PDB file of C-alpha atoms in Angstrom:
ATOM      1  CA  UNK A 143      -8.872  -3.023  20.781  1.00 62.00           C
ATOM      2  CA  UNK A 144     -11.682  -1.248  22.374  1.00 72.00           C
ATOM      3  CA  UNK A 145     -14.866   0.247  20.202  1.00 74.00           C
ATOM      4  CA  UNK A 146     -13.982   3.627  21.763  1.00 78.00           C
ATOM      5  CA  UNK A 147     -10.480   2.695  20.395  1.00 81.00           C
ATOM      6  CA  UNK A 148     -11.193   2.845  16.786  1.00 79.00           C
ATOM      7  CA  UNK A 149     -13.897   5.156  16.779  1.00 80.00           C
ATOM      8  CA  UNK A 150     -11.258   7.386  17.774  1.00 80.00           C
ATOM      9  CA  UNK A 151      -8.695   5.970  14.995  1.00 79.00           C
ATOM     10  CA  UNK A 152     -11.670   6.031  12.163  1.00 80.00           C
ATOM     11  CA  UNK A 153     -12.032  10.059  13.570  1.00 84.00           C
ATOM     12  CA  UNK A 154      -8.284  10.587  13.415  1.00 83.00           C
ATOM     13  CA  UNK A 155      -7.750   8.881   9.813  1.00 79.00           C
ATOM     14  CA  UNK A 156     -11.224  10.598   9.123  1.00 84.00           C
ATOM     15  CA  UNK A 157      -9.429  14.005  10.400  1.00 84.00           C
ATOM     16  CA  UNK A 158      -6.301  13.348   7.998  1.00 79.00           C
ATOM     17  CA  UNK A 159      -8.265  12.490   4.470  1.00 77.00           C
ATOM     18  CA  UNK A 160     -10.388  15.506   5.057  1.00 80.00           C
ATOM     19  CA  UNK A 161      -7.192  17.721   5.475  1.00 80.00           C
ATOM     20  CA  UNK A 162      -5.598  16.741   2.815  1.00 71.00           C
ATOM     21  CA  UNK A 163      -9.000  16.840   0.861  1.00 74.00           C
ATOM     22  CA  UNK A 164      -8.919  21.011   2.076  1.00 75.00           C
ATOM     23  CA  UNK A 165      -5.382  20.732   1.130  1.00 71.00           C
ATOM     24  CA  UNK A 166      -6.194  19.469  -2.473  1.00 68.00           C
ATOM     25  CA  UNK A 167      -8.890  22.258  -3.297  1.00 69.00           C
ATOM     26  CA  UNK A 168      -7.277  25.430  -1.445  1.00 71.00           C
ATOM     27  CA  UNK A 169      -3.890  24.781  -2.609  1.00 68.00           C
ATOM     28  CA  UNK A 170      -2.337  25.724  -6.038  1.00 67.00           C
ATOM     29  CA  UNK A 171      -0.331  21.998  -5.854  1.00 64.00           C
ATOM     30  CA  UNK A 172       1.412  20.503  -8.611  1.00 73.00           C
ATOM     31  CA  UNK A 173       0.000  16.881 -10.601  1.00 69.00           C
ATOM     32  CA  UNK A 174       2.576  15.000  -9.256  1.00 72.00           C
ATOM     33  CA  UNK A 175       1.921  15.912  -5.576  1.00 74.00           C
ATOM     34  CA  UNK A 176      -2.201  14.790  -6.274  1.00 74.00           C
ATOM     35  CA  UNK A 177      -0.443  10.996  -7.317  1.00 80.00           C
ATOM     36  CA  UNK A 178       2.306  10.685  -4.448  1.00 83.00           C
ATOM     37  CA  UNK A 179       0.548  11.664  -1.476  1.00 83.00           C
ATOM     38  CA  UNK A 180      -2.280   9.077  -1.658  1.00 85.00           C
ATOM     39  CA  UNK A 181       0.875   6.303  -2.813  1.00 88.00           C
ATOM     40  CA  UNK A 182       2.259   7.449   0.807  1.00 88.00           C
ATOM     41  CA  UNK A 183      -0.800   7.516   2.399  1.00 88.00           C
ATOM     42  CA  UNK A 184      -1.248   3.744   1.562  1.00 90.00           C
ATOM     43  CA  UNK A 185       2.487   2.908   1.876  1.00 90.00           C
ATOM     44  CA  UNK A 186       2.302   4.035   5.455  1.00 90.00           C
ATOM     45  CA  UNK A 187      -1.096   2.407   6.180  1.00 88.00           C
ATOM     46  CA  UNK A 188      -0.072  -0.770   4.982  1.00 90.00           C
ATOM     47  CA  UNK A 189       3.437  -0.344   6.797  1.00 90.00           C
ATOM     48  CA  UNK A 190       1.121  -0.490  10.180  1.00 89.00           C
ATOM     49  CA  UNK A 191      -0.932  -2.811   9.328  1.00 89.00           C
ATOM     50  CA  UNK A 192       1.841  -5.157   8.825  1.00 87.00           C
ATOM     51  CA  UNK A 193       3.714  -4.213  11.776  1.00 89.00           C
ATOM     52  CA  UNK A 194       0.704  -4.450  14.081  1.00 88.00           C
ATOM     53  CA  UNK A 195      -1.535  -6.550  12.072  1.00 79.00           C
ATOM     54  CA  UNK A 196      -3.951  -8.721  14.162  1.00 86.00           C
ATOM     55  CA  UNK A 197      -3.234 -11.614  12.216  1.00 87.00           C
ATOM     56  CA  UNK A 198      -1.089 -13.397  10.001  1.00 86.00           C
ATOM     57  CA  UNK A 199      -3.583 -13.272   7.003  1.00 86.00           C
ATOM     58  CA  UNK A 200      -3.697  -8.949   7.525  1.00 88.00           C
ATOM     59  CA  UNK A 201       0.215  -9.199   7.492  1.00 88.00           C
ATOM     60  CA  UNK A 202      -0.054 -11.242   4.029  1.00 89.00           C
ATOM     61  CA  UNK A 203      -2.781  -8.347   2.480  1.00 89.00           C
ATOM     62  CA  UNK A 204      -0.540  -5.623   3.795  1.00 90.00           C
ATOM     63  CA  UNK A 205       2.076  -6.922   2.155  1.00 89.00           C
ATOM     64  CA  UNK A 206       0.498  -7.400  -1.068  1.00 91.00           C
ATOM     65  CA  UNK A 207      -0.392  -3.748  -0.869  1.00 91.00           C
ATOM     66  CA  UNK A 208       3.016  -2.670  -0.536  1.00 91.00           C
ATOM     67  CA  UNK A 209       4.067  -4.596  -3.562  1.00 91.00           C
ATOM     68  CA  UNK A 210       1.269  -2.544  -5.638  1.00 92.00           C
ATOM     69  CA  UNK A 211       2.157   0.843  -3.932  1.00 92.00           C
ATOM     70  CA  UNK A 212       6.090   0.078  -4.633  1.00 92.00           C
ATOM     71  CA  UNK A 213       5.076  -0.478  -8.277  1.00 93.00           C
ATOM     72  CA  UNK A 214       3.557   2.003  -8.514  1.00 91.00           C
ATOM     73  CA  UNK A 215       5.757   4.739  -7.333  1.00 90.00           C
ATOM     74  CA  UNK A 216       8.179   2.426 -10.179  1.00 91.00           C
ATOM     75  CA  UNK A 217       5.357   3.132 -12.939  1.00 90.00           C
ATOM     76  CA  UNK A 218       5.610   7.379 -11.583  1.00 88.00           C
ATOM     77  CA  UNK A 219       9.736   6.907 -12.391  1.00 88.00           C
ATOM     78  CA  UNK A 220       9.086   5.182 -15.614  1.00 89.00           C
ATOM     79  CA  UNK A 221       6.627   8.193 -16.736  1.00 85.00           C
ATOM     80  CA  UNK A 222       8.696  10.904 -15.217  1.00 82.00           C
ATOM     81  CA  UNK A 223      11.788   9.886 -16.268  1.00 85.00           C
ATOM     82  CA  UNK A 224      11.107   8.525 -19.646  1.00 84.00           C
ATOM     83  CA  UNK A 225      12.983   5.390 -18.369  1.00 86.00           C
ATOM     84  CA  UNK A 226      10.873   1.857 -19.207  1.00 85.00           C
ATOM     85  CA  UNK A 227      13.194  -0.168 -17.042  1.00 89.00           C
ATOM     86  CA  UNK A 228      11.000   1.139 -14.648  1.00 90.00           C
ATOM     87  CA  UNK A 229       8.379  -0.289 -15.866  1.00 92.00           C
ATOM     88  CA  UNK A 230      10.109  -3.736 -15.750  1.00 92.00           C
ATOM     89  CA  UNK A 231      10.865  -3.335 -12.135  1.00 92.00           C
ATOM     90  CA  UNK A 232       7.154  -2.800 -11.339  1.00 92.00           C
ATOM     91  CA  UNK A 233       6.115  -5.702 -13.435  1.00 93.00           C
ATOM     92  CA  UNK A 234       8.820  -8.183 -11.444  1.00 93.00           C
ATOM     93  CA  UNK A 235       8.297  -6.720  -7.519  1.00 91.00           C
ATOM     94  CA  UNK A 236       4.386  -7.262  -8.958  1.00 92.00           C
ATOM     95  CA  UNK A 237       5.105 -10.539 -10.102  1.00 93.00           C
ATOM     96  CA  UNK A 238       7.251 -11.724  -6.502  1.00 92.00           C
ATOM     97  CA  UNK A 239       4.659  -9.963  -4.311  1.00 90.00           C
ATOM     98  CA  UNK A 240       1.875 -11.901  -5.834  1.00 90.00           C
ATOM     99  CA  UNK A 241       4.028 -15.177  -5.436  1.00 91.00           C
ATOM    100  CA  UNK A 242       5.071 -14.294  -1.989  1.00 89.00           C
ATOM    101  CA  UNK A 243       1.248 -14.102  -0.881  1.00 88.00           C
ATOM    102  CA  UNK A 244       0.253 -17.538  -2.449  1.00 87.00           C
ATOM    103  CA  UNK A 245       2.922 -18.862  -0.511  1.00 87.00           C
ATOM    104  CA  UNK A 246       2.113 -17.350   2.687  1.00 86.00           C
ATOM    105  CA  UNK A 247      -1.932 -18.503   1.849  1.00 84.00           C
ATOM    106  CA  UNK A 248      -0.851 -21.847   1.235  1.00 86.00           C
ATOM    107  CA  UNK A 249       1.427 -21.818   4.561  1.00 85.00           C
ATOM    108  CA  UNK A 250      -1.730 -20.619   6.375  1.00 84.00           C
ATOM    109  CA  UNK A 251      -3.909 -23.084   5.224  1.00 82.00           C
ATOM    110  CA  UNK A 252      -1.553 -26.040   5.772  1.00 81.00           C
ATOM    111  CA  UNK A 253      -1.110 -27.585   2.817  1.00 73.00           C
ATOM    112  CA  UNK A 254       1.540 -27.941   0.579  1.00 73.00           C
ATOM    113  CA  UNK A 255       3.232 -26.393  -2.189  1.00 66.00           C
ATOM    114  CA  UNK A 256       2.540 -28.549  -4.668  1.00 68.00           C
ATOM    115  CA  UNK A 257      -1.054 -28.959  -3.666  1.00 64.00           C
TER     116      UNK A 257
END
């Protein structure tokens, strides 16, 4: 990737955050809309990152990242819903996401498991 390739991503993404900033202050928009948007905003991020990711180490991060925004669109259900088998869910996908990446570390850095 060129540098005249992501100065014009950073000015797009740059473009985005500051309309939904303008959106955020003009608009009469309910709570729940201020705490979903920025969970889709990183949910999508991360979905690029790990389709496109340079490397195999920005696949694992993305990854991890879309363990914590899946729990936490789990901890919105829980508090919406009055439900704390949400809250379960989140702690679980948490607890396999952060396996999943120290196995994929450990892959990258050759060694074995029980290392």
């Amino acid at each position: 990737m060129t540098g005249r390739t992501k100065k014009i991503y950073w000015l797009l993404f740059l473009l985005l955050l500051l309309g939904l900033t303008a959106a955020d202050i003009f608009l009469n928009i309910p709570f729940l809309i201020h705490i979903v948007t920025p969970l889709l905003f990183a949910g999508i991020l991360s979905l690029i990152r790990l389709w496109i990711g340079p490397g195999p180490a920005d696949r694992i991060v993305a990854f991890n990242l879309l363990g914590f925004v899946i729990a936490g669109f789990c901890a919105l259900m829980a508090i919406y819903s009055s439900y704390g088998f949400f809250m379960d869910i989140a702690i679980a996908w948490l607890l396999q996401s952060f396996v999943t990446t120290l196995a994929f570390a450990k892959y990258l850095e050759g060694k074995n498991f029980g290392e």
